[in-house]
DNA sequence: CGCGTTTACGTCGTTCGTAACGATA
DNA sequence: TATCGTTACGAACGACGTAAACGCG
């Protein structure tokens, strides 16, 4: 068993059991991977993958177990290299972030711009990911950190650092009846109107659905999109009333009427999620600092080192208090 | 970076920074290790060990970090091999246990004998360890499991499975004044007598010390030993009153008078402690089953797999309920 | 001068890539 | 027949062990 073999194994597993594709990804030849996989299987004494003819068909039950451990091994190896790179004060590297579109579009730009100013050598890679897969990307080791929102408690996986609170807003064209009134609508009223919102709000566990469920009503979702810009576009087109995150409303959106939804939906929290046992490069800490300035850098480092829960976080600031920063991006 | 290099690194660290000794332990030559260490350091770009002349002097601060990760990597690699060995249904292997002398002498024999009956090919290795170092042995990966007692909560490190409860007893020669009375002594009375007990009872955090501290008295510990047999020997010699674990009193000890100490000292719990994320061989589960029959095998396996706290243990049996079993050994 | 580490060197095993072959849909 | 995996083979690299040199107490 070698680290190379394990790396190949993971590459194959992550390439949908296509050895040729995996070989490209690790910059090696296909026969090389084939042989190494074979040797690993020989050494372990059982098949990691079930074959169908010559092709790999599925991952064995035992293979799953091994792959899981192999991931952990490779992650730790990467950690060792990260320690080394950081010690050499190497300012260049990569920052891979998995997040939702809204974060990437409205919340992250300021922090990433600031990071780029201090560490121009660091290449940031925003992994385009469906909302539901963000944490899986982190667990699989494809990204260094995830940025994700919940309506309540911290996400279960990894170590979650609270970045900020935010709320939803209701958006209509200026001529809309709701816009003419001086008070925001009730939930019941909202349920009677066609809504335009995020794809994720269709899911039963979404906090939007929960809010309506609580009063026994079902919202009419006229259309959904993964993308706040799309939602705004369709609100402008008169398709319905938009329900989206407050930070998605920017200066350029003056043509839309924004109503508070504070009283209707629970407050949401955006978290930075790190892999347990991951070693952060200096510039990663810098990014966290930029994105969530209320977090103490040493506390973050300490939390990762000890896995100790003895670190207490300060008050999580609401998004509004940061709008000045965000608007610059 | 290779697994071999990491293995050598750990061997060197565990051999007191003596490369020659480390080379023997891994069955390789000294120049081989020397060179691999050098290459690893070159690749990482910093020293893992500080040199004094040619010899290794201390572990670098960064070296500590790397060694910690390397241990984790090697442990996971061992886990993969364990999965493989178990899948091949290989009944031979090794079971390394770190524990205290009392457990090794009085509690473990029955379980180990039973294990040996079902798995004659498994070599059991009882790591002789000072009480305080038991958990360190486990953390360093030198043993598969630890068996250790506490007076209260589970030990912090690893995953602790409660095996049984036990209490202390007071032991005197038959002619002793305490033996003649029909009621057991009070703590105050005991404090006035010379005691013979375990080495660990000298430590401030021992539950024996705590009990005396609570009433503002200090026990007179006439002598201590790490070994219940020694304690009994010196009690027989009239050196003082013995305070030891109930399971240390066996059939051959009829020449000593045993008094209950239930009312004086808190109940103790003996735990089986496993490394988090360790994969157990089939025969290890068998051992656990033998040693703590009230634990469900699948629950143990599940606990290790998910790290989930959703497994609830049944009532922990007191030692007395197992004496029939223990006495056969 | 003994102990431990490093350097030097020759051998052997292994990996890797190229190229040809085989199987599957 | 196109796609994907295996087999075959030669070249290059790298690890290992032996032997000798070096430094330190």
XYZ file of N, CA, C and O in Angstrom, chain A residues 156-278:
492
model
N -24.345 19.797 10.683
C -23.798 18.713 11.503
C -22.351 18.395 11.149
O -21.549 18.078 12.014
N -22.028 18.479 9.868
C -20.716 18.015 9.427
C -19.634 19.049 9.709
O -19.874 20.251 9.627
N -18.443 18.572 10.038
C -17.299 19.446 10.175
C -17.417 20.428 11.336
O -18.226 20.272 12.233
N -16.593 21.454 11.290
C -16.599 22.495 12.302
C -17.207 23.742 11.682
O -16.717 24.236 10.666
N -18.284 24.229 12.291
C -19.012 25.354 11.709
C -18.727 26.631 12.485
O -18.858 26.675 13.709
N -18.305 27.663 11.784
C -18.077 28.967 12.392
C -19.176 29.915 11.925
O -19.380 30.077 10.722
N -19.885 30.542 12.849
C -20.957 31.447 12.428
C -20.384 32.731 11.837
O -19.548 33.383 12.453
N -20.833 33.074 10.644
C -20.285 34.256 9.975
C -21.185 35.481 10.152
O -20.724 36.546 10.510
N -22.465 35.304 9.874
C -23.394 36.418 10.088
C -24.833 35.919 10.014
O -25.099 34.825 9.513
N -25.735 36.750 10.526
C -27.166 36.482 10.428
C -27.751 37.264 9.265
O -27.289 38.360 8.959
N -28.771 36.714 8.665
C -29.474 37.485 7.641
C -30.942 37.083 7.621
O -31.332 36.076 8.207
N -31.738 37.911 6.950
C -33.172 37.664 6.873
C -33.620 37.679 5.420
O -32.889 38.088 4.536
N -34.825 37.258 5.236
C -35.378 37.308 3.884
C -36.078 38.646 3.670
O -36.520 39.293 4.618
N -36.188 39.053 2.436
C -36.987 40.223 2.086
C -37.995 39.820 1.018
O -37.820 38.811 0.321
N -39.050 40.628 0.943
C -40.085 40.414 -0.067
C -39.911 41.493 -1.122
O -39.766 42.682 -0.789
N -39.908 41.114 -2.355
C -39.584 42.040 -3.439
C -40.712 42.046 -4.470
O -41.176 40.981 -4.890
N -41.123 43.239 -4.818
C -42.167 43.373 -5.852
C -41.771 44.484 -6.820
O -40.910 45.311 -6.499
N -42.398 44.512 -7.984
C -42.226 45.697 -8.836
C -42.869 46.897 -8.135
O -43.708 46.730 -7.244
N -42.483 48.117 -8.520
C -42.979 49.306 -7.820
C -44.491 49.458 -7.919
O -45.135 49.935 -7.006
N -45.087 49.028 -9.022
C -46.519 49.214 -9.184
C -47.375 48.186 -8.449
O -48.596 48.287 -8.446
N -46.760 47.224 -7.814
C -47.498 46.118 -7.200
C -48.342 46.600 -6.017
O -47.937 47.490 -5.283
N -49.547 45.991 -5.824
C -50.420 46.388 -4.710
C -49.705 46.349 -3.361
O -49.893 47.243 -2.529
N -48.882 45.343 -3.133
C -48.173 45.237 -1.849
C -47.283 46.450 -1.622
O -47.113 46.917 -0.496
N -46.706 46.963 -2.706
C -45.765 48.068 -2.588
C -46.470 49.369 -2.211
O -45.885 50.247 -1.577
N -47.723 49.444 -2.576
C -48.456 50.676 -2.322
C -48.821 50.824 -0.847
O -48.974 51.928 -0.339
N -48.951 49.679 -0.138
C -49.383 49.733 1.261
C -48.249 50.188 2.169
O -47.080 50.061 1.826
N -48.620 50.670 3.350
C -47.560 51.105 4.251
C -47.151 50.022 5.251
O -46.239 50.215 6.035
N -47.837 48.898 5.254
C -47.395 47.837 6.171
C -47.091 46.558 5.403
O -47.736 46.257 4.406
N -46.127 45.801 5.902
C -45.743 44.561 5.211
C -46.859 43.519 5.298
O -47.696 43.595 6.195
N -46.869 42.568 4.392
C -47.954 41.583 4.349
C -47.830 40.545 5.454
O -46.771 40.379 6.048
N -48.929 39.856 5.706
C -48.895 38.712 6.629
C -48.558 37.456 5.835
O -48.586 37.465 4.609
N -48.282 36.391 6.576
C -47.987 35.113 5.915
C -49.179 34.647 5.087
O -49.034 34.154 3.971
N -50.379 34.823 5.660
C -51.588 34.364 4.981
C -51.763 35.095 3.649
O -52.077 34.497 2.614
N -51.497 36.393 3.701
C -51.586 37.194 2.502
C -50.591 36.700 1.443
O -50.916 36.549 0.271
N -49.401 36.425 1.928
C -48.336 35.982 1.029
C -48.688 34.646 0.382
O -48.371 34.409 -0.793
N -49.380 33.812 1.157
C -49.738 32.490 0.628
C -50.728 32.599 -0.522
O -50.846 31.681 -1.342
N -51.413 33.713 -0.588
C -52.415 33.863 -1.640
C -51.812 34.435 -2.925
O -52.496 34.563 -3.932
N -50.536 34.791 -2.874
C -49.903 35.396 -4.047
C -48.923 34.421 -4.693
O -48.346 33.565 -4.006
N -48.709 34.505 -5.989
C -47.681 33.672 -6.637
C -46.295 34.152 -6.215
O -46.012 35.349 -6.257
N -45.472 33.197 -5.806
C -44.136 33.554 -5.303
C -43.054 33.118 -6.287
O -43.216 32.169 -7.052
N -41.949 33.815 -6.207
C -40.749 33.440 -6.959
C -39.623 33.345 -5.938
O -39.343 34.317 -5.235
N -39.012 32.169 -5.821
C -37.968 32.034 -4.810
C -36.921 30.998 -5.216
O -36.898 30.532 -6.356
N -36.075 30.641 -4.247
C -34.985 29.703 -4.519
C -35.508 28.291 -4.734
O -36.520 27.893 -4.157
N -34.754 27.545 -5.489
C -35.080 26.130 -5.689
C -35.213 25.400 -4.370
O -36.096 24.570 -4.175
N -34.302 25.724 -3.462
C -34.266 24.976 -2.204
C -35.526 25.201 -1.373
O -35.830 24.416 -0.491
N -36.282 26.261 -1.671
C -37.470 26.503 -0.858
C -38.591 25.521 -1.183
O -39.590 25.454 -0.485
N -38.411 24.755 -2.227
C -39.403 23.717 -2.535
C -39.285 22.545 -1.566
O -40.241 21.831 -1.318
N -38.082 22.344 -1.049
C -37.856 21.178 -0.200
C -38.621 21.304 1.116
O -38.795 22.404 1.647
N -39.058 20.163 1.594
C -39.905 20.142 2.793
C -39.179 20.715 4.004
O -39.792 21.316 4.883
N -37.861 20.563 4.053
C -37.146 20.997 5.257
C -36.731 22.470 5.182
O -36.071 22.972 6.085
N -37.118 23.164 4.126
C -36.718 24.565 4.024
C -37.481 25.401 5.047
O -38.627 25.100 5.397
N -36.842 26.433 5.540
C -37.469 27.232 6.600
C -38.652 28.020 6.051
O -39.584 28.358 6.775
N -38.646 28.293 4.743
C -39.782 28.976 4.132
C -41.018 28.082 4.190
O -42.094 28.501 4.623
N -40.841 26.839 3.794
C -41.950 25.897 3.864
C -42.436 25.732 5.296
O -43.636 25.684 5.576
N -41.492 25.640 6.195
C -41.827 25.468 7.618
C -42.739 26.589 8.105
O -43.708 26.360 8.823
N -42.392 27.805 7.706
C -43.157 28.956 8.187
C -44.610 28.864 7.727
O -45.541 29.103 8.502
N -44.800 28.485 6.476
C -46.165 28.358 5.970
C -46.873 27.155 6.585
O -48.054 27.220 6.923
N -46.126 26.057 6.730
C -46.706 24.859 7.337
C -47.277 25.165 8.714
O -48.323 24.651 9.102
N -46.556 26.020 9.433
C -46.948 26.305 10.814
C -48.342 26.919 10.908
O -49.042 26.760 11.916
N -48.760 27.634 9.867
C -50.110 28.198 9.917
C -51.063 27.416 9.006
O -52.158 27.857 8.686
N -50.582 26.248 8.564
C -51.462 25.354 7.821
C -51.744 25.782 6.396
O -52.753 25.399 5.819
N -50.856 26.576 5.807
C -51.068 27.011 4.426
C -49.940 26.508 3.537
O -48.844 26.185 4.012
N -50.212 26.450 2.253
C -49.185 26.062 1.301
C -48.945 27.230 0.350
O -49.896 27.743 -0.245
N -47.704 27.661 0.232
C -47.433 28.791 -0.667
C -47.575 28.365 -2.125
O -47.364 27.208 -2.465
N -47.944 29.284 -2.963
C -47.961 29.005 -4.405
C -46.635 29.477 -4.975
O -46.433 30.671 -5.168
N -45.756 28.528 -5.222
C -44.459 28.910 -5.776
C -44.601 28.922 -7.294
O -44.669 27.875 -7.933
N -44.654 30.114 -7.854
C -44.877 30.235 -9.296
C -43.657 29.773 -10.064
O -43.768 29.148 -11.113
N -42.500 30.087 -9.511
C -41.301 29.576 -10.162
C -40.126 29.633 -9.200
O -40.119 30.396 -8.227
N -39.134 28.808 -9.454
C -37.940 28.807 -8.616
C -36.713 28.920 -9.500
O -36.737 28.576 -10.672
N -35.637 29.372 -8.887
C -34.349 29.438 -9.574
C -33.264 29.289 -8.522
O -33.495 29.512 -7.336
N -32.081 28.916 -8.947
C -30.995 28.737 -7.995
C -30.269 30.042 -7.759
O -29.320 30.111 -6.991
N -30.783 31.091 -8.306
C -29.977 32.254 -8.577
C -30.815 33.505 -8.287
O -31.875 33.714 -8.876
N -30.346 34.346 -7.378
C -31.121 35.523 -6.989
C -31.325 36.481 -8.163
O -32.355 37.137 -8.263
N -30.351 36.571 -9.041
C -30.500 37.465 -10.193
C -31.664 37.041 -11.076
O -32.427 37.865 -11.568
N -31.786 35.744 -11.257
C -32.904 35.224 -12.037
C -34.226 35.546 -11.354
O -35.191 35.956 -11.996
N -34.253 35.361 -10.045
C -35.484 35.639 -9.303
C -35.887 37.095 -9.512
O -37.036 37.410 -9.846
N -34.932 37.989 -9.372
C -35.232 39.412 -9.544
C -35.737 39.690 -10.961
O -36.689 40.447 -11.168
N -35.105 39.052 -11.921
C -35.524 39.250 -13.308
C -36.995 38.884 -13.494
O -37.769 39.617 -14.120
N -37.391 37.747 -12.896
C -38.764 37.295 -13.097
C -39.755 38.079 -12.253
O -40.920 38.193 -12.608
N -39.278 38.634 -11.162
C -40.144 39.543 -10.403
C -40.399 40.796 -11.248
O -41.518 41.278 -11.363
N -39.364 41.282 -11.871
C -39.511 42.447 -12.759
C -40.492 42.139 -13.889
O -41.271 42.988 -14.306
N -40.453 40.895 -14.363
C -41.341 40.501 -15.459
C -42.777 40.299 -14.992
O -43.650 39.974 -15.792
N -42.995 40.466 -13.678
C -44.355 40.389 -13.171
C -44.842 38.976 -12.916
O -46.032 38.729 -12.756
N -43.901 38.021 -12.831
C -44.309 36.631 -12.637
C -44.831 36.378 -11.235
O -45.594 35.449 -10.991
N -44.373 37.195 -10.279
C -44.831 36.979 -8.915
C -44.055 37.827 -7.937
O -43.274 38.706 -8.325
N -44.246 37.528 -6.665
C -43.585 38.245 -5.583
C -42.315 37.489 -5.218
O -42.355 36.277 -4.988
N -41.215 38.194 -5.160
C -39.947 37.542 -4.847
C -39.726 37.400 -3.353
O -40.058 38.293 -2.581
N -39.181 36.258 -2.961
C -38.764 36.062 -1.565
C -37.315 35.634 -1.627
O -37.007 34.532 -2.090
N -36.432 36.511 -1.164
C -35.017 36.150 -1.263
C -34.204 36.771 -0.129
O -34.738 37.470 0.729
N -32.934 36.489 -0.130
C -32.063 36.937 0.956
C -31.813 38.433 0.854
O -31.658 38.968 -0.247
N -31.771 39.083 2.000
C -31.644 40.535 1.992
C -30.379 41.009 1.283
O -30.373 42.043 0.626
N -29.289 40.211 1.395
C -28.045 40.696 0.790
C -28.070 40.628 -0.727
O -27.168 41.154 -1.385
N -29.110 39.984 -1.260
C -29.200 39.921 -2.716
C -29.719 41.227 -3.314
O -29.669 41.427 -4.519
N -30.231 42.112 -2.449
C -30.732 43.393 -2.950
C -29.621 44.427 -2.906
O -29.094 44.744 -1.838
N -29.295 44.961 -4.060
C -28.168 45.886 -4.134
C -28.607 47.232 -4.685
O -29.783 47.446 -4.977
N -27.622 48.103 -4.835
C -27.925 49.457 -5.307
C -28.636 49.450 -6.656
O -29.528 50.261 -6.913
N -28.256 48.535 -7.490
C -28.827 48.495 -8.825
C -30.267 48.001 -8.869
O -30.859 47.925 -9.936
N -30.794 47.674 -7.701
C -32.141 47.110 -7.667
C -33.182 48.113 -7.180
O -34.215 47.737 -6.642
N -32.928 49.400 -7.390
C -33.849 50.451 -6.935
C -35.205 50.366 -7.634
O -36.189 50.897 -7.147
N -35.210 49.742 -8.797
C -36.471 49.633 -9.539
C -37.418 48.611 -8.924
O -38.540 48.434 -9.379
N -36.952 47.916 -7.902
C -37.814 46.956 -7.217
C -38.161 47.485 -5.835
O -37.368 48.208 -5.214
N -39.333 47.100 -5.351
C -39.752 47.532 -4.028
C -39.454 46.421 -3.023
O -39.815 45.268 -3.230
N -38.743 46.772 -1.968
C -38.329 45.771 -0.996
C -39.100 45.948 0.303
O -39.150 47.041 0.861
N -39.698 44.864 0.760
C -40.434 44.903 2.032
C -39.761 43.963 3.022
O -39.279 42.888 2.645
N -39.767 44.357 4.268
C -39.173 43.497 5.288
C -39.999 42.227 5.470
O -41.224 42.251 5.402
N -39.304 41.100 5.699
C -40.005 39.851 6.006
C -39.564 39.324 7.362
O -39.694 38.145 7.658
N -39.035 40.225 8.166
C -38.501 39.824 9.474
C -39.519 39.097 10.327
O -39.202 38.158 11.051
N -40.761 39.585 10.259
C -41.800 39.042 11.132
C -42.349 37.718 10.603
O -43.082 37.028 11.295
N -41.993 37.351 9.377
C -42.599 36.163 8.759
C -41.718 34.922 8.847
O -42.203 33.825 9.094
N -40.442 35.113 8.636
C -39.547 33.960 8.543
C -38.445 34.049 9.596
O -38.040 35.146 9.971
N -37.971 32.891 10.034
C -36.913 32.912 11.053
C -35.622 33.480 10.485
O -35.408 33.468 9.266
N -34.793 33.956 11.382
C -33.500 34.487 10.973
C -32.617 33.338 10.498
O -32.712 32.215 10.994
N -31.785 33.582 9.503
C -30.875 32.566 8.983
C -29.447 32.900 9.414
O -29.120 34.056 9.688
N -28.634 31.875 9.479
C -27.226 32.071 9.811
C -26.378 31.507 8.683
O -26.655 30.418 8.192
N -25.389 32.251 8.293
C -24.425 31.740 7.324
C -23.190 31.274 8.078
O -22.693 31.970 8.958
N -22.749 30.076 7.737
C -21.627 29.445 8.441
C -20.456 29.222 7.498
O -20.660 28.923 6.326
N -19.285 29.337 8.058
C -18.095 28.817 7.385
C -17.870 27.429 7.961
O -17.739 27.287 9.175
N -17.841 26.420 7.117
C -17.665 25.057 7.612
C -16.301 24.531 7.192
O -15.931 24.609 6.012
N -15.561 24.015 8.165
C -14.231 23.468 7.905
C -14.245 21.976 8.181
O -15.016 21.498 9.005
N -13.399 21.271 7.465
C -13.218 19.851 7.766
C -12.597 19.710 9.129
O -11.667 20.432 9.472
N -13.104 18.791 9.893
C -12.466 18.487 11.165
C -11.031 18.047 10.852
O -10.796 17.385 9.845
N -10.088 18.442 11.672
C -8.693 18.012 11.508
C -8.013 18.605 10.286
O -6.979 18.105 9.876
N -8.587 19.625 9.703
C -7.878 20.212 8.579
C -6.909 21.275 9.085
O -7.153 21.928 10.093
